[in-house]
Short mmCIF file of C-alpha atoms in Angstrom, two decimals:
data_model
loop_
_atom_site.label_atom_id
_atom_site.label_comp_id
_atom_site.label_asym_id
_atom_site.label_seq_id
_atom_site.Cartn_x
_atom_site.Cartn_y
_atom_site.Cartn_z
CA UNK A 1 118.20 119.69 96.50
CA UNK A 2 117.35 118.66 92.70
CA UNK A 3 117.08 122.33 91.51
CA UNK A 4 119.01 123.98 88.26
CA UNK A 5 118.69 126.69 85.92
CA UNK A 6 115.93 125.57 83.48
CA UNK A 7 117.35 126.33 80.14
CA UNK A 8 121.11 124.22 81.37
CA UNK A 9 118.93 121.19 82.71
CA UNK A 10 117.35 120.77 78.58
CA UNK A 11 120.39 120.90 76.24
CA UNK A 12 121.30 117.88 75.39
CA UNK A 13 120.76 115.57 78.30
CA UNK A 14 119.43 111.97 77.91
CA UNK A 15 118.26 110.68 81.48
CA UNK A 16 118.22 106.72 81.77
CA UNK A 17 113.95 106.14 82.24
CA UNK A 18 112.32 102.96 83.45
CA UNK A 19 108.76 101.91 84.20
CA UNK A 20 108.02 99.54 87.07
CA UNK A 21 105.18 97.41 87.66
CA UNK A 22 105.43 97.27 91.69
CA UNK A 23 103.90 95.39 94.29
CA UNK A 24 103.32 92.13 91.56
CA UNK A 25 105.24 89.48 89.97
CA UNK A 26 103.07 89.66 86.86
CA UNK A 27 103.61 92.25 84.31
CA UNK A 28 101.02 95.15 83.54
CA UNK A 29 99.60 94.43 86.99
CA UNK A 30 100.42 95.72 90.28
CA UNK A 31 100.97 99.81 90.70
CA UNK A 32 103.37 101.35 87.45
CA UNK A 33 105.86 103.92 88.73
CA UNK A 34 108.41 106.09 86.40
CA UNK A 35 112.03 105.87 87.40
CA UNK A 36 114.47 108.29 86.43
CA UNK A 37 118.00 107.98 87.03
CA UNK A 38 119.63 111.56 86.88
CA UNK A 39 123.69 112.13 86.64
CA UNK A 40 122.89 116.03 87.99
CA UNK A 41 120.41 118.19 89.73
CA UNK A 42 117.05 119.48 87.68
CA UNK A 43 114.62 121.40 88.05
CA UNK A 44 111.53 121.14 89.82
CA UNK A 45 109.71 122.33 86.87
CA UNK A 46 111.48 119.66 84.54
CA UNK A 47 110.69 116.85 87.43
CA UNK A 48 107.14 118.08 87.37
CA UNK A 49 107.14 118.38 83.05
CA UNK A 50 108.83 114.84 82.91
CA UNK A 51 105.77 113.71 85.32
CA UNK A 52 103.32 114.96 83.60
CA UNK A 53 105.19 113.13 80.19
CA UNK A 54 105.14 109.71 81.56
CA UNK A 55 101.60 110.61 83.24
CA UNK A 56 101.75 107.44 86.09
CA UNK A 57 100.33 107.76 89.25
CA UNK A 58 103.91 108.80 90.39
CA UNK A 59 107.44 109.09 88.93
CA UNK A 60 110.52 109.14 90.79
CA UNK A 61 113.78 111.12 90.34
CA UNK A 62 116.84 109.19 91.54
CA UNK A 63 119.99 111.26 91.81
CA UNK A 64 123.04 108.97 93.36
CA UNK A 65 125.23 109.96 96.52
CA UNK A 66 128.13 107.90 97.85
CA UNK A 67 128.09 104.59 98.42
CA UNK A 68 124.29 103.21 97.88
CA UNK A 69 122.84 106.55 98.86
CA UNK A 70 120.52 107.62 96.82
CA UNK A 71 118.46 111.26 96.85
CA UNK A 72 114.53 110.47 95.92
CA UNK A 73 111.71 112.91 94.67
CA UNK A 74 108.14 111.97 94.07
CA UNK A 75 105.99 113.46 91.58
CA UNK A 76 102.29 113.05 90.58
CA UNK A 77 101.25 114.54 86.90
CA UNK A 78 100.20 117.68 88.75
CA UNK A 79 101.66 117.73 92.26
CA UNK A 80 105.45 116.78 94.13
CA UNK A 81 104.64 114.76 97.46
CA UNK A 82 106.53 113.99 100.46
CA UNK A 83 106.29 109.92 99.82
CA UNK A 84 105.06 107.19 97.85
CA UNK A 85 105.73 103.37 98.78
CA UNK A 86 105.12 101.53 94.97
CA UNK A 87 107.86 104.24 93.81
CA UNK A 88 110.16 103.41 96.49
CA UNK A 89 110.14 99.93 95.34
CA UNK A 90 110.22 100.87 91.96
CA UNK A 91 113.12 102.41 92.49
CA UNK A 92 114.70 100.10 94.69
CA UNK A 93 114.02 97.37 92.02
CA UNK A 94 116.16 99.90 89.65
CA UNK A 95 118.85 100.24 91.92
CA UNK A 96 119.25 96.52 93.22
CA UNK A 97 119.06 95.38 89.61
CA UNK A 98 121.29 97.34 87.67
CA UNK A 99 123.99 98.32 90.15
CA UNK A 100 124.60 95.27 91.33
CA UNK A 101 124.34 95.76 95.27
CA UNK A 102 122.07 93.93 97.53
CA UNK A 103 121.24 97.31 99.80
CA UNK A 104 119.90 100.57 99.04
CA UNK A 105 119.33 103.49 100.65
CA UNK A 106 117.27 107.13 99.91
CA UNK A 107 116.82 110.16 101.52
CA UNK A 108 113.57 112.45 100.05
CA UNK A 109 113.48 116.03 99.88
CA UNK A 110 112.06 116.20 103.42
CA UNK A 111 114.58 113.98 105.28
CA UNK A 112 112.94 110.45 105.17
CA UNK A 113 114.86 107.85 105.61
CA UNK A 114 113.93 105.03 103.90
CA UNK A 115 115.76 101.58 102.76
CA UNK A 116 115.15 98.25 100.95
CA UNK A 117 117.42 94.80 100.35
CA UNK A 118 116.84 91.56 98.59
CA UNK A 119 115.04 89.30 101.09
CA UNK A 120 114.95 85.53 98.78
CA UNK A 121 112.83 86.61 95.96
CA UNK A 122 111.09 89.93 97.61
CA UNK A 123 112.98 93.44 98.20
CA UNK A 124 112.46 94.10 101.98
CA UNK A 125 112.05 98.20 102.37
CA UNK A 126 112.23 99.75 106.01
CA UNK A 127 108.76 102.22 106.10
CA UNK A 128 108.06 104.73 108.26
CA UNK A 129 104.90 104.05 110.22
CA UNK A 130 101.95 106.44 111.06
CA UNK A 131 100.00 107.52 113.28
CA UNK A 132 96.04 108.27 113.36
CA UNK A 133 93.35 110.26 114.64
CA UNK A 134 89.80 109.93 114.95
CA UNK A 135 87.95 111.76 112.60
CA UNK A 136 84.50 112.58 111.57
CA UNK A 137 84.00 112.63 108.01
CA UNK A 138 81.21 115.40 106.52
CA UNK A 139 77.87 114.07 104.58
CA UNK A 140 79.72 115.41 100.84
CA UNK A 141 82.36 113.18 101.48
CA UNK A 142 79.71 110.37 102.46
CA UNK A 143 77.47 111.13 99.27
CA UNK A 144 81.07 111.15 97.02
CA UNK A 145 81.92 107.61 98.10
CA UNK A 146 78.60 106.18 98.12
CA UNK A 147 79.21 105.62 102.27
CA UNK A 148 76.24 104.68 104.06
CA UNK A 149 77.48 102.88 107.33
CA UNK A 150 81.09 103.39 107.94
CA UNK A 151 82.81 101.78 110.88
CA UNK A 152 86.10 103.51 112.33
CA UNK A 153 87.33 106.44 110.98
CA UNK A 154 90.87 107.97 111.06
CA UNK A 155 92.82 110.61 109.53
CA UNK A 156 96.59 110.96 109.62
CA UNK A 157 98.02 114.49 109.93
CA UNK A 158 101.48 112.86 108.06
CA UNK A 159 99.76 112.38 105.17
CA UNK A 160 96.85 113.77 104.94
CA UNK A 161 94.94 110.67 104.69
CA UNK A 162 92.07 109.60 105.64
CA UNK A 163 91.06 105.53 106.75
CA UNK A 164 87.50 105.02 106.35
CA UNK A 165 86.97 100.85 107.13
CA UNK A 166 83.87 99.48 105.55
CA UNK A 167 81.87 96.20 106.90
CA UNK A 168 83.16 93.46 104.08
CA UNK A 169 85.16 93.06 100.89
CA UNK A 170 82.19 93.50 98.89
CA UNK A 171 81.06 97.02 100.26
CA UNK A 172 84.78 97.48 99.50
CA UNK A 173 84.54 96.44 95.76
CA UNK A 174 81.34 98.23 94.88
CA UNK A 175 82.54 101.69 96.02
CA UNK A 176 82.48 103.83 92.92
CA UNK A 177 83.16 107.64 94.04
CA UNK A 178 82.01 110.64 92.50
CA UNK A 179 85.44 112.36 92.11
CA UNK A 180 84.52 116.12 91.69
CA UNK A 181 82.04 115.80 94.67
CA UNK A 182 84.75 114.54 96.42
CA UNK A 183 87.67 117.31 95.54
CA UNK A 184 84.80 119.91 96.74
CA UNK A 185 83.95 118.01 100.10
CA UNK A 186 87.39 118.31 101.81
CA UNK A 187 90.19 120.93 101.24
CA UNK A 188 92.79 119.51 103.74
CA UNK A 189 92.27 115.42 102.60
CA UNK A 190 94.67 114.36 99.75
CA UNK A 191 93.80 110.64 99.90
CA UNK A 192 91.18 108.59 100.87
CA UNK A 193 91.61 104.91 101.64
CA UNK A 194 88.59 102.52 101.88
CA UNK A 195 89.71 99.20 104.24
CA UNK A 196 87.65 95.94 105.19
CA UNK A 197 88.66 93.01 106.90
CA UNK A 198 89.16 89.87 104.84
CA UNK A 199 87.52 86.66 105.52
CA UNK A 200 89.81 85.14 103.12
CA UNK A 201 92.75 82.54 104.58
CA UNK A 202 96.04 84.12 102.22
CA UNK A 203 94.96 87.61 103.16
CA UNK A 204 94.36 89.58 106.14
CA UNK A 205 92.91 93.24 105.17
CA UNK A 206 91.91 95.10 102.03
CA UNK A 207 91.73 98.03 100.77
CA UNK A 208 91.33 100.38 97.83
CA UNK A 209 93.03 104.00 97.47
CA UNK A 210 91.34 107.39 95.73
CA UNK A 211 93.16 110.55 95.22
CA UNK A 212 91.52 112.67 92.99
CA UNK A 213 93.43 115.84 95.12
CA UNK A 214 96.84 114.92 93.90
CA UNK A 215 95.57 114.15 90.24
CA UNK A 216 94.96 110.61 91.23
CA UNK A 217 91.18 108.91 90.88
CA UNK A 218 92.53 105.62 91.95
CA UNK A 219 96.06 104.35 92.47
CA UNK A 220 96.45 100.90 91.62
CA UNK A 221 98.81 99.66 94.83
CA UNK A 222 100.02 102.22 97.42
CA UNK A 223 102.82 101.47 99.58
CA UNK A 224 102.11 104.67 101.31
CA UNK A 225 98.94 104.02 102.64
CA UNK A 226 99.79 100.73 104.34
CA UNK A 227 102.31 102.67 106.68
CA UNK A 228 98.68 103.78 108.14
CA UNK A 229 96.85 101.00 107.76
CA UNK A 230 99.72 98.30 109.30
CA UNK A 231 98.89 100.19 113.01
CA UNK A 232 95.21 100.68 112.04
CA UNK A 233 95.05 96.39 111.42
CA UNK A 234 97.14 95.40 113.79
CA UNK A 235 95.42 97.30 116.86
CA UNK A 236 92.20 95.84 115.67
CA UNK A 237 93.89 92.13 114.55
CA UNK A 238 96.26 92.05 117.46
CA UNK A 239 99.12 91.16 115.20
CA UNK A 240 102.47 92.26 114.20
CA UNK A 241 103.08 90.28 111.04
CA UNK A 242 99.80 91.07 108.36
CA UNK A 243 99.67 90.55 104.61
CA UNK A 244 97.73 93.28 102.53
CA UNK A 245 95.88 93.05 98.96
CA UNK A 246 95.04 96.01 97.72
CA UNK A 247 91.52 95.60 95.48
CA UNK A 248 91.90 97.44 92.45
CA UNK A 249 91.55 96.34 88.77
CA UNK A 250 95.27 95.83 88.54
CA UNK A 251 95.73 94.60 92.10
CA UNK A 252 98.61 93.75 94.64
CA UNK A 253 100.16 92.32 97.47
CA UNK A 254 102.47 93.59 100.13
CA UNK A 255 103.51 91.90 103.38
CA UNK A 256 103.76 93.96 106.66
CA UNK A 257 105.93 93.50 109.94
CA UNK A 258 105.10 96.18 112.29
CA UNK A 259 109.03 95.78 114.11
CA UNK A 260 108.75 99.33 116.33
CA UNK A 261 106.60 102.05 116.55
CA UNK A 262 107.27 103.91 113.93
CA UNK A 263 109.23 101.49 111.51
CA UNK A 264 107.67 98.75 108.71
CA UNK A 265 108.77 96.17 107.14
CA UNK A 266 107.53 95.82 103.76
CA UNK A 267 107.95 93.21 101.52
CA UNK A 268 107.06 92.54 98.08
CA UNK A 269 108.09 92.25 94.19
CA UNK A 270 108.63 94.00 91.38
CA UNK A 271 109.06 93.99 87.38
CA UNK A 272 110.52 96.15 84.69
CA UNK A 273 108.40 96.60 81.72
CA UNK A 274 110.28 99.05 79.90
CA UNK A 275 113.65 100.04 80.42
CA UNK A 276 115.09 103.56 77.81
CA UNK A 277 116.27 107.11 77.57
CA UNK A 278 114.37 110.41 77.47
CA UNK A 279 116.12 113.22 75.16
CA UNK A 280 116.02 116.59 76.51
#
């Protein structure tokens, strides 16, 4: 585990910091993540301090093994969580890039195994993939995202996240949540993700992503979320092999290959914006 004595972890240490625009080719677009590239444990509390610093939707702390094993932690400004995809990448980007190697692979806090190699000009990562429920949302959730007529709705227990599918990409676009009403509709909910069907030829679902629990309103690109909503699609699409845009103001792609039950291929790009060292 990443854990230390507090006032050790702060003298004198520089930690290598990037920031990653995932999930895009195009810089400033896509989903930013922090990467930091430790040379010894921390503390939680610095993880969660350094977080809150960089303040992106998540930052990751990287801590090498042997070989191309990596250790990988996820934190939000406010909250650590079990996984985030567009940090994976992030990271894998890091790790692909500057040491050289062509495979990578991390453990997180929990035990997830997760991996990621070049693939031509994407980084292929190995997802776990989730199952759902069916769920019946309450009216205050409803009213917060402006939900008159949902379709199908699902919850996964793994990460307490719900899949609400809407009728069209335009019902998609013009959701505009009221976040507070939505943090006092559900206490067991940490994201919500909005999905339609897309009419459009280069894409086959979209979605957008809102996690005002976690500190969140709306995350740009999440990886995460598309290890639910790969099964979700593909029951519904009959198909194995989808690609994804996710709809926000920033925007990106990822492409999915359901290749078991519980394992995704996900495939996509990345680019470092800004690449430094944070003095402790």
């Amino acid at each position: 585990m990443l854990v230390c004595n507090y006032k050790k972890d702060v003298e004198n240490m520089n930690i290598k910091t990037f920031i990653v625009d995932s999930f895009t080719n195009t810089p400033f677009k896509g989903n930013p993540a922090g990467i930091c590239l430790l040379e010894k444990t921390i503390s939680i509390e610095i993880m969660q301090s350094i977080a809150a610093e960089l303040n992106l939707s998540e930052t990751a702390f990287l801590l090498k093994g042997e070989s191309n094993n990596f250790t990988i932690r996820y934190f939000t400004p406010t909250v650590e969580i079990d996984f985030c995809g567009h940090a994976t990448l992030a990271a894998s980007k890091i790790i692909l890039d500057k040491f050289s190697t062509e495979t990578v692979n991390f453990t997180t806090y929990k035990g997830l195994q997760l991996s990621a190699n070049i693939e031509g000009e994407h980084i292929k990562m190995l997802f776990p993939l989730f199952e759902t429920t069916d769920y019946i949302t309450n009216q205050k959730l409803n009213d917060a995202f402006g939900i008159e007529s949902a379709l199908p709705t699902k919850f996964s227990k793994d990460l307490d996240m719900l899949i609400i599918e809407v009728k069209d990409k335009q019902t998609l676009l013009d959701i505009n949540p009221d976040y507070q009403k939505a943090i006092e509709s559900s206490e067991t909910i940490k994201e919500v993700v909005i999905t339609s069907k897309s009419e459009d030829k280069d894409f086959d679902f979209y979605s957008r992503c809102f996690c005002p629990w976690i500190g969140i309103n709306e995350d740009p690109v999440t990886g995460a979320s598309h290890s639910v909503l790969a099964k979700y699609w593909s029951t519904i699409l009959n198909k194995k092999e989808m690609s994804a845009f996710q709809l926000s103001n920033r925007g990106g792609f990822l492409k999915l290959n359901i290749i078991s039950d519980t394992e995704l291929e996900v495939r996509s790009t990345a680019r470092i914006v800004f690449e430094g060292e944070m003095k402790l």
